[in-house]
Coordinates of C-alpha atoms in Angstrom, one line a residue:
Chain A
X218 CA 0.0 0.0 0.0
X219 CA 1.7 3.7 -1.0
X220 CA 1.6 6.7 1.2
X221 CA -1.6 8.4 -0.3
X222 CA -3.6 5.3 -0.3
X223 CA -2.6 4.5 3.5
X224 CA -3.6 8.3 4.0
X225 CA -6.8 8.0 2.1
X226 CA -7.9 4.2 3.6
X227 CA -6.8 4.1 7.1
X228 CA -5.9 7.3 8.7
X229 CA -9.6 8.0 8.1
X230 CA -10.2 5.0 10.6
X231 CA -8.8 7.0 13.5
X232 CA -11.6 7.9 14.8
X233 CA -13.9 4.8 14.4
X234 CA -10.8 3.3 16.2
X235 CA -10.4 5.5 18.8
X236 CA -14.3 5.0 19.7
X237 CA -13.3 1.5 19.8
X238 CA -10.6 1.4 21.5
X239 CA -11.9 4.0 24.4
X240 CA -15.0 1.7 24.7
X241 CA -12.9 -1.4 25.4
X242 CA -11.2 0.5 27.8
X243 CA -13.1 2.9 29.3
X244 CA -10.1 5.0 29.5
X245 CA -9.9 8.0 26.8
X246 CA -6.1 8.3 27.3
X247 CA -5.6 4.5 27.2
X248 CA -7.0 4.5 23.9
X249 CA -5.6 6.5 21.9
X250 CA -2.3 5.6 22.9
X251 CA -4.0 2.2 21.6
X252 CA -4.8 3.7 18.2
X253 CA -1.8 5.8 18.1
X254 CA 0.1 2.7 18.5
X255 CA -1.5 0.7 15.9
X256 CA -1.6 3.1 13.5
X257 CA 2.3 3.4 13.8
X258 CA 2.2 -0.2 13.6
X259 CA -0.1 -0.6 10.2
X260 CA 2.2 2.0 8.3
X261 CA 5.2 0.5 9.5
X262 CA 3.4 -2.7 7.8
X263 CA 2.1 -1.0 5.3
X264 CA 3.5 -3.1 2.1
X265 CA 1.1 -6.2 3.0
X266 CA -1.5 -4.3 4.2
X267 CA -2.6 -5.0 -0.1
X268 CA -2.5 -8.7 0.7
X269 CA -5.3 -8.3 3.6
X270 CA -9.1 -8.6 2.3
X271 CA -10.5 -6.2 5.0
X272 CA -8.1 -3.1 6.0
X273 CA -10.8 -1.8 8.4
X274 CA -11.3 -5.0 9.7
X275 CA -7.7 -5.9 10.3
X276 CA -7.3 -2.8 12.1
X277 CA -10.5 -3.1 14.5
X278 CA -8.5 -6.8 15.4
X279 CA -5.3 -5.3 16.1
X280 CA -7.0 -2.4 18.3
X281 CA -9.2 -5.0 19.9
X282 CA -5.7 -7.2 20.6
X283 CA -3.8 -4.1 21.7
X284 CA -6.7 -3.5 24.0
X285 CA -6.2 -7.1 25.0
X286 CA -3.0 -6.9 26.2
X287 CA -3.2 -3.3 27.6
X288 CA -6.1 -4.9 30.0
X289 CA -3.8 -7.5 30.7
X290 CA -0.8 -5.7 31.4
X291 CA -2.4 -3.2 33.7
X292 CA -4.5 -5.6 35.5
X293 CA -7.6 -3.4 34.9
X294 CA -10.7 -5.2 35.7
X295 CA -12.4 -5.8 32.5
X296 CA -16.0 -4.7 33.5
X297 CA -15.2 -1.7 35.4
X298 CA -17.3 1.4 34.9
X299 CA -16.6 3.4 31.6
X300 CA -16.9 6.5 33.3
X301 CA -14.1 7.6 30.8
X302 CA -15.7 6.7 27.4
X303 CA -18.8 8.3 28.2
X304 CA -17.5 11.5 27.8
X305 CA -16.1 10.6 24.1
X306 CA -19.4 9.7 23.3
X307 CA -22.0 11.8 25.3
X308 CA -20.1 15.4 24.3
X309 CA -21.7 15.9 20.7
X310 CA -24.8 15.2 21.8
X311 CA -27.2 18.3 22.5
X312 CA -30.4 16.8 24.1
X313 CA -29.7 16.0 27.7
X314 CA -32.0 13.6 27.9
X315 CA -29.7 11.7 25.1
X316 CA -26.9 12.6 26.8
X317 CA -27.6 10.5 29.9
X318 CA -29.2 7.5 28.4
X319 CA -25.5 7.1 26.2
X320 CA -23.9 7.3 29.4
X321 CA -26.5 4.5 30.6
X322 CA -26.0 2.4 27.7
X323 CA -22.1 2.7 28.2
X324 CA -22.3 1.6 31.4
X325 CA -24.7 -1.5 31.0
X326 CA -22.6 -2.7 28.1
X327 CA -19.6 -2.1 30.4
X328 CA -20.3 -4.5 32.7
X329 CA -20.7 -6.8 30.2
X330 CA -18.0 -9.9 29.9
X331 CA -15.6 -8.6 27.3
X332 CA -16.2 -11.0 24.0
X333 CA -20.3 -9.8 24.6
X334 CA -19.3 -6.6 24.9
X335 CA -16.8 -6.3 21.9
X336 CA -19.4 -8.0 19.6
X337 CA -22.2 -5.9 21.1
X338 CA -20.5 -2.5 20.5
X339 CA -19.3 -3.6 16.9
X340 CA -22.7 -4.7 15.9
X341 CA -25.3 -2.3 17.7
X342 CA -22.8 0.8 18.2
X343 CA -21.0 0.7 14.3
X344 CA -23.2 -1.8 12.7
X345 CA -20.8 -4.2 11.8
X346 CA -22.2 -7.4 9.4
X347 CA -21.6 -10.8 11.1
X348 CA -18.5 -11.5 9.3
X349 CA -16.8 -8.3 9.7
X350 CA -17.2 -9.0 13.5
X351 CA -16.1 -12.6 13.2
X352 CA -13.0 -11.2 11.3
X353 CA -12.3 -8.8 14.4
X354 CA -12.7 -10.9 17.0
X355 CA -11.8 -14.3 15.8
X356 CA -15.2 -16.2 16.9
X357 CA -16.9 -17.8 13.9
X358 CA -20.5 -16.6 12.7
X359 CA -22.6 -18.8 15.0
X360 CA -20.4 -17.4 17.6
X361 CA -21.0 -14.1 17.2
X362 CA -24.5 -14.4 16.5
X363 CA -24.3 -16.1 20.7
X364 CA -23.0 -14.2 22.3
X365 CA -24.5 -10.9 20.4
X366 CA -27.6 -12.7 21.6
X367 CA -26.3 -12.9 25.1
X368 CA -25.2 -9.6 25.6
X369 CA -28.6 -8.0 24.3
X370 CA -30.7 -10.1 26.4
X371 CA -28.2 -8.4 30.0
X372 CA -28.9 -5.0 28.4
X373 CA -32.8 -6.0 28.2
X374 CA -32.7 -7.0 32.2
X375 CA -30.9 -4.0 33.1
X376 CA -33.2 -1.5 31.0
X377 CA -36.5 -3.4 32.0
X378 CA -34.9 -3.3 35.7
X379 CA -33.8 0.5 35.5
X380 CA -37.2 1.2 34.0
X381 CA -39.0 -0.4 36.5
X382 CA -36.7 1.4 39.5
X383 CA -37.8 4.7 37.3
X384 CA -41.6 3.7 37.2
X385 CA -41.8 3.0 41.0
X386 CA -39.6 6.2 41.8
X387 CA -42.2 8.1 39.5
X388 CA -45.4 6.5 40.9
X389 CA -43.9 7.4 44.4
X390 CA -43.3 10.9 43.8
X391 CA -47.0 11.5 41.9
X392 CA -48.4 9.7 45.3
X393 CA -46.7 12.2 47.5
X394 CA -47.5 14.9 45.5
X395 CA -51.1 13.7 45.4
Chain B
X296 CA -43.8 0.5 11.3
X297 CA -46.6 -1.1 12.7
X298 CA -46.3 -2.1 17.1
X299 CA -47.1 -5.6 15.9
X300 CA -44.2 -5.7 13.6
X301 CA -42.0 -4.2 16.3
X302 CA -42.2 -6.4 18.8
X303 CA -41.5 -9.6 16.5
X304 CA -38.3 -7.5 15.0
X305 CA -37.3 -6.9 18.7
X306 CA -37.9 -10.8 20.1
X307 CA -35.3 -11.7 16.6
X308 CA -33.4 -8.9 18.0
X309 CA -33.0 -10.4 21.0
X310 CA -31.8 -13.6 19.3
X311 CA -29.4 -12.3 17.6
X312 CA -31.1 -13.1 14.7
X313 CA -31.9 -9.2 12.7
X314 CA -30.3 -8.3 9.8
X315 CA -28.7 -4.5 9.7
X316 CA -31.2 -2.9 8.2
X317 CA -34.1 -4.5 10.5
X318 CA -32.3 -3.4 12.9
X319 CA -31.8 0.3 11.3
X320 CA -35.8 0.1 11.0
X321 CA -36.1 -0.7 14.7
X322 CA -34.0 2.6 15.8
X323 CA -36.6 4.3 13.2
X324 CA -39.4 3.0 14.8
X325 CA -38.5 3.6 18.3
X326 CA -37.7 7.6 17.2
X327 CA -41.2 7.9 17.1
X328 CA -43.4 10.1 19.8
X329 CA -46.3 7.5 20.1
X330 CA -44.7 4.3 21.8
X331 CA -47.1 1.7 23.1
X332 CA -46.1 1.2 26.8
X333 CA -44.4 -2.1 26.9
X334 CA -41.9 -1.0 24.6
X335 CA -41.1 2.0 26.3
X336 CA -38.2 0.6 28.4
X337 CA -36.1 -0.2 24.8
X338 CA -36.6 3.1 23.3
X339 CA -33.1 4.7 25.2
X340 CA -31.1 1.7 23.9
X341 CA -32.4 2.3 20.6
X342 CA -32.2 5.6 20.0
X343 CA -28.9 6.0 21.6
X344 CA -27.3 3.0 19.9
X345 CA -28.4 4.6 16.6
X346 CA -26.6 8.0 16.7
X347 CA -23.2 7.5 14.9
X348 CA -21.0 10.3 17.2
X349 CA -18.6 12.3 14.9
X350 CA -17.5 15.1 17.1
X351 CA -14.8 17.9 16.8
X352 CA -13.0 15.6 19.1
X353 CA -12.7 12.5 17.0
X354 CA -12.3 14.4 14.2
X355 CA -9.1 16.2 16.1
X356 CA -7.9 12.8 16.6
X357 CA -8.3 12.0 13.1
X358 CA -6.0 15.2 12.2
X359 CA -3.6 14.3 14.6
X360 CA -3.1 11.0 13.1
X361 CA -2.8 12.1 9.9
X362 CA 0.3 14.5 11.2
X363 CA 1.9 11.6 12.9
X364 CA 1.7 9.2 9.7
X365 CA 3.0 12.6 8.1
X366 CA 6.3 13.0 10.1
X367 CA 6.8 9.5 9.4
X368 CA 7.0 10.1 5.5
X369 CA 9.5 12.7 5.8
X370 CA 12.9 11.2 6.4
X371 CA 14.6 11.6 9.3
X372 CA 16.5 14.9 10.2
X373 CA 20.1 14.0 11.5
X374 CA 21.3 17.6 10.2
X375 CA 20.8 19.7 13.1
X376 CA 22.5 23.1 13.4
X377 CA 25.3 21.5 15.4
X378 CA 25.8 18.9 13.0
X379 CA 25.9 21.8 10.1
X380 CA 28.7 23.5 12.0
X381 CA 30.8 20.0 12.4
X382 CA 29.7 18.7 9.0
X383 CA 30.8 21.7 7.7
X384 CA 34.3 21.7 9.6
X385 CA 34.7 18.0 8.7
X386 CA 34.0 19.0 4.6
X387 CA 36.2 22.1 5.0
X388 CA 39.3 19.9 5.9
X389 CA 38.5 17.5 3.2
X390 CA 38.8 19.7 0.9
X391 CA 41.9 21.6 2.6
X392 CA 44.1 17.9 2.6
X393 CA 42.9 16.9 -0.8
X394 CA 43.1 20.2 -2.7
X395 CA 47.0 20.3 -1.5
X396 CA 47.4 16.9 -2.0
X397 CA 46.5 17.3 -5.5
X398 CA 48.4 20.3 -6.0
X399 CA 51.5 18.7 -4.9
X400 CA 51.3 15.4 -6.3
X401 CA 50.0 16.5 -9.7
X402 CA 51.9 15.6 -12.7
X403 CA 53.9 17.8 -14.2
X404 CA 53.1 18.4 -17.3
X405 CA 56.2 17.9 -19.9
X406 CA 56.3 18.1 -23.2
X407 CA 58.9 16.7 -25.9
X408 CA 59.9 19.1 -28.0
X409 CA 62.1 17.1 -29.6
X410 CA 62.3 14.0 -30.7
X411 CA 65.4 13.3 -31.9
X412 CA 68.3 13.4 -28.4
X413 CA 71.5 14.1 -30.1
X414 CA 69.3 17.6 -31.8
X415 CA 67.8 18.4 -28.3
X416 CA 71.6 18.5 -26.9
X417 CA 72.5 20.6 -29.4
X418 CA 69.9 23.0 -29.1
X419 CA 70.5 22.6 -25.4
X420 CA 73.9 23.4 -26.1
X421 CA 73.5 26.4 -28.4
X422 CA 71.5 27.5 -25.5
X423 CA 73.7 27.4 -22.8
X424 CA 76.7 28.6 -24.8
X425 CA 74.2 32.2 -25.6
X426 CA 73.7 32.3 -21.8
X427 CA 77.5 32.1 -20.7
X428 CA 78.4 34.4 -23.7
X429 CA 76.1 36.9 -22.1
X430 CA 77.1 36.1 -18.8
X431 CA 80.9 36.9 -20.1
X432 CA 79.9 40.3 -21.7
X433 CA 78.2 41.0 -18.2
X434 CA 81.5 40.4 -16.7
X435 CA 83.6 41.8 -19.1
X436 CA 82.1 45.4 -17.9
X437 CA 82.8 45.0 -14.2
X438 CA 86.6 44.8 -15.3
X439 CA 87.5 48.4 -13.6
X440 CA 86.3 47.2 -10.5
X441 CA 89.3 44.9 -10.2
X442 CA 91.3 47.8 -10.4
X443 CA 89.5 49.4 -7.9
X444 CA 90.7 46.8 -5.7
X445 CA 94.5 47.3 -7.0
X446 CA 94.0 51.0 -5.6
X447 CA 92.6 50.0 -2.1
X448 CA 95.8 47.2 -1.4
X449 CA 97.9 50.4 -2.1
X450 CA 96.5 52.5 0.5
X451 CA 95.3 49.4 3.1
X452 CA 100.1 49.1 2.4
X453 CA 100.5 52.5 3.1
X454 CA 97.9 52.7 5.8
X455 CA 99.8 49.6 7.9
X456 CA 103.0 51.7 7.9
X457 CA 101.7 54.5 9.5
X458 CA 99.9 52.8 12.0
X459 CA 103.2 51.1 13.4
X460 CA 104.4 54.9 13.0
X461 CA 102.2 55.7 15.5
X462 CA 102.8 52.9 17.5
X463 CA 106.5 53.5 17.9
X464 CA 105.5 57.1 18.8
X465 CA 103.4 56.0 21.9
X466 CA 106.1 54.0 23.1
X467 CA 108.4 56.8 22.8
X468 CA 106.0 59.0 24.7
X469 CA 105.5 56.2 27.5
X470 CA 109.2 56.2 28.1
X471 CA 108.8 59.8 28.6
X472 CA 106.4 59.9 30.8
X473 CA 108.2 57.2 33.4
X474 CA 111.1 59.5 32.5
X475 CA 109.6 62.0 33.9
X476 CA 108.1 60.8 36.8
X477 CA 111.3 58.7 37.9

């Protein structure tokens, strides 16, 4: 792969990465350092990047690998809070009401065992097709399709549980104003 | 989208089993104001999972990635400006040692003239014999000065005998004097 086309293809990944990356470790810092890293990493490699089928792909499995490791070597416990990603995806976002149900979301998928929550956020967060995820993480189809499965039906419990909590606190509060 | 229709997409949700764009459908349907209430609880998760966040920040990040892969297509600098100054030192010498060197130890550049010997010793001859005639004439004109000379032996003779003159006649006036004083 030459210079323009790495510039044209991949560096416009950054950011998709650095989502990624954050997410996994629900550390802004931490990932991009990640993404920084891999980047280095893919142009350094740049002359077979040609011979791989997905660049986008390859690059979501070295960030997710990097993130791997990074977990691992820093003994972070995997389903800590993301307190840190929420900011990187709640910021844009005008409508306040949006603005807390991301950081919700965030923090039900990060609780999450990590393989759910890799193919959870790949699927539901940038709409990855089965074998693009598959590529990424390294599970086959069927796999994915599991634990995908798995990880939607925790984030139904935790939203039918937070709504109920919501729908009791409300009902409370229209009693005692009543 | 119809409620109906909804809840069946969201029960193959839940599977695992929607394609993309059933699922793209469900965040449309769940954008909606008029929810029936059992759905209600999924609308967050839907409507959040469905923005696609491209803020100034990630696009900042993009930037700065883009610089990075950028510094690493230029080659690297080694010539800072104290590397100028000794690179420059190191050159100057160079060219100092090798300049002489070729000066000295260049060729020098002869030319036959002749090709024959024996005629290029007779020119050489012919030569040399013009230079000492000339040098003869030249000497031939400082002939008075060897006269000169003759003049000044004359007078260094005459000269010698009246310095012992006046040698004798400070002896005679030192006898005098102890003459005198006796």
């Amino acid at each position: 792969m030459q210079q323009g086309e790495f510039t044209e293809k991949i560096v416009p990944l950054s950011s998709k990465l650095r989502r990624f990356a954050c997410f996994f470790l629900g550390n802004e810092e931490d990932g991009r350092d990640v993404v920084q890293d891999v980047l280095l990493k893919l142009w350094q490699d740049r002359q077979n990047l040609d011979r791989v089928a997905n660049a986008e792909a390859y690059a979501m499995q070295m960030v997710r690998n990097k993130c791997l490791d990074h977990l691992k070597s820093s003994r972070v416990v995997k389903q800590r809070p993301l307190t840190g990603a929420l900011q990187a995806f709640s910021e844009p976002v005008d409508h306040t009401e949006w603005k807390d149900t991301s950081q919700m979301v965030m923090q039900l998928a990060g609780r999450l065992p990590e393989v759910q929550r890799s193919v959870l956020y790949l699927r539901d967060m940038e709409q990855k097709e089965f074998d693009e995820i598959s590529a990424i993480t390294g599970l086959n189809v069927n796999a994915v399709r599991v634990n995908l499965s798995r990880a939607r039906k925790q984030v139904r419990e935790e939203l039918l549980k937070i709504w109920d909590h919501e729908s009791k606190r409300s009902r409370r509060i229209t009693a005692e104003i009543l | 989208m119809r409620a109906k229709e909804a809840e069946e997409l969201l029960q193959k949700y839940f599977e695992g089993e929607t394609s993309l764009e059933e699922e793209q459908s469900l965040r449309i349907f769940f954008l909606q104001e008029e929810i029936p209430g059992d759905l209600l609880p999924y609308r967050k998760w839907f409507v959040t999972t469905g923005q696609t966040v491209e803020d100034a920040a990630t696009d900042g990040f993009t930037q700065e990635m883009a610089a990075m892969i950028q510094r690493q297509q230029q080659p690297v600098r080694f010539l800072s400006r104290k590397m100028i100054v000794a690179w420059s030192g190191i050159a100057a010498s160079v060219i100092i040692i090798a300049g002489s060197l070729l000066f000295y130890l260049r060729e020098p550049d002869y030319r036959d003239t002749f090709s024959d010997p024996a005629e290029a010793m007779a020119y050489a001859e012919k030569t040399l014999t013009f230079v000492s005639e000339k040098y003869n004439r030249g000497l031939a004109t400082l002939a008075p000065v060897s006269r000169l000379k003759e003049g000044e032996n004359k007078l260094d003779k005459n000269l010698k005998t009246i310095r012992k003159g006046f040698r004798e006649y400070n002896k005679i006036q030192f006898i005098n004097h102890l003459k005198t004083v006796d």
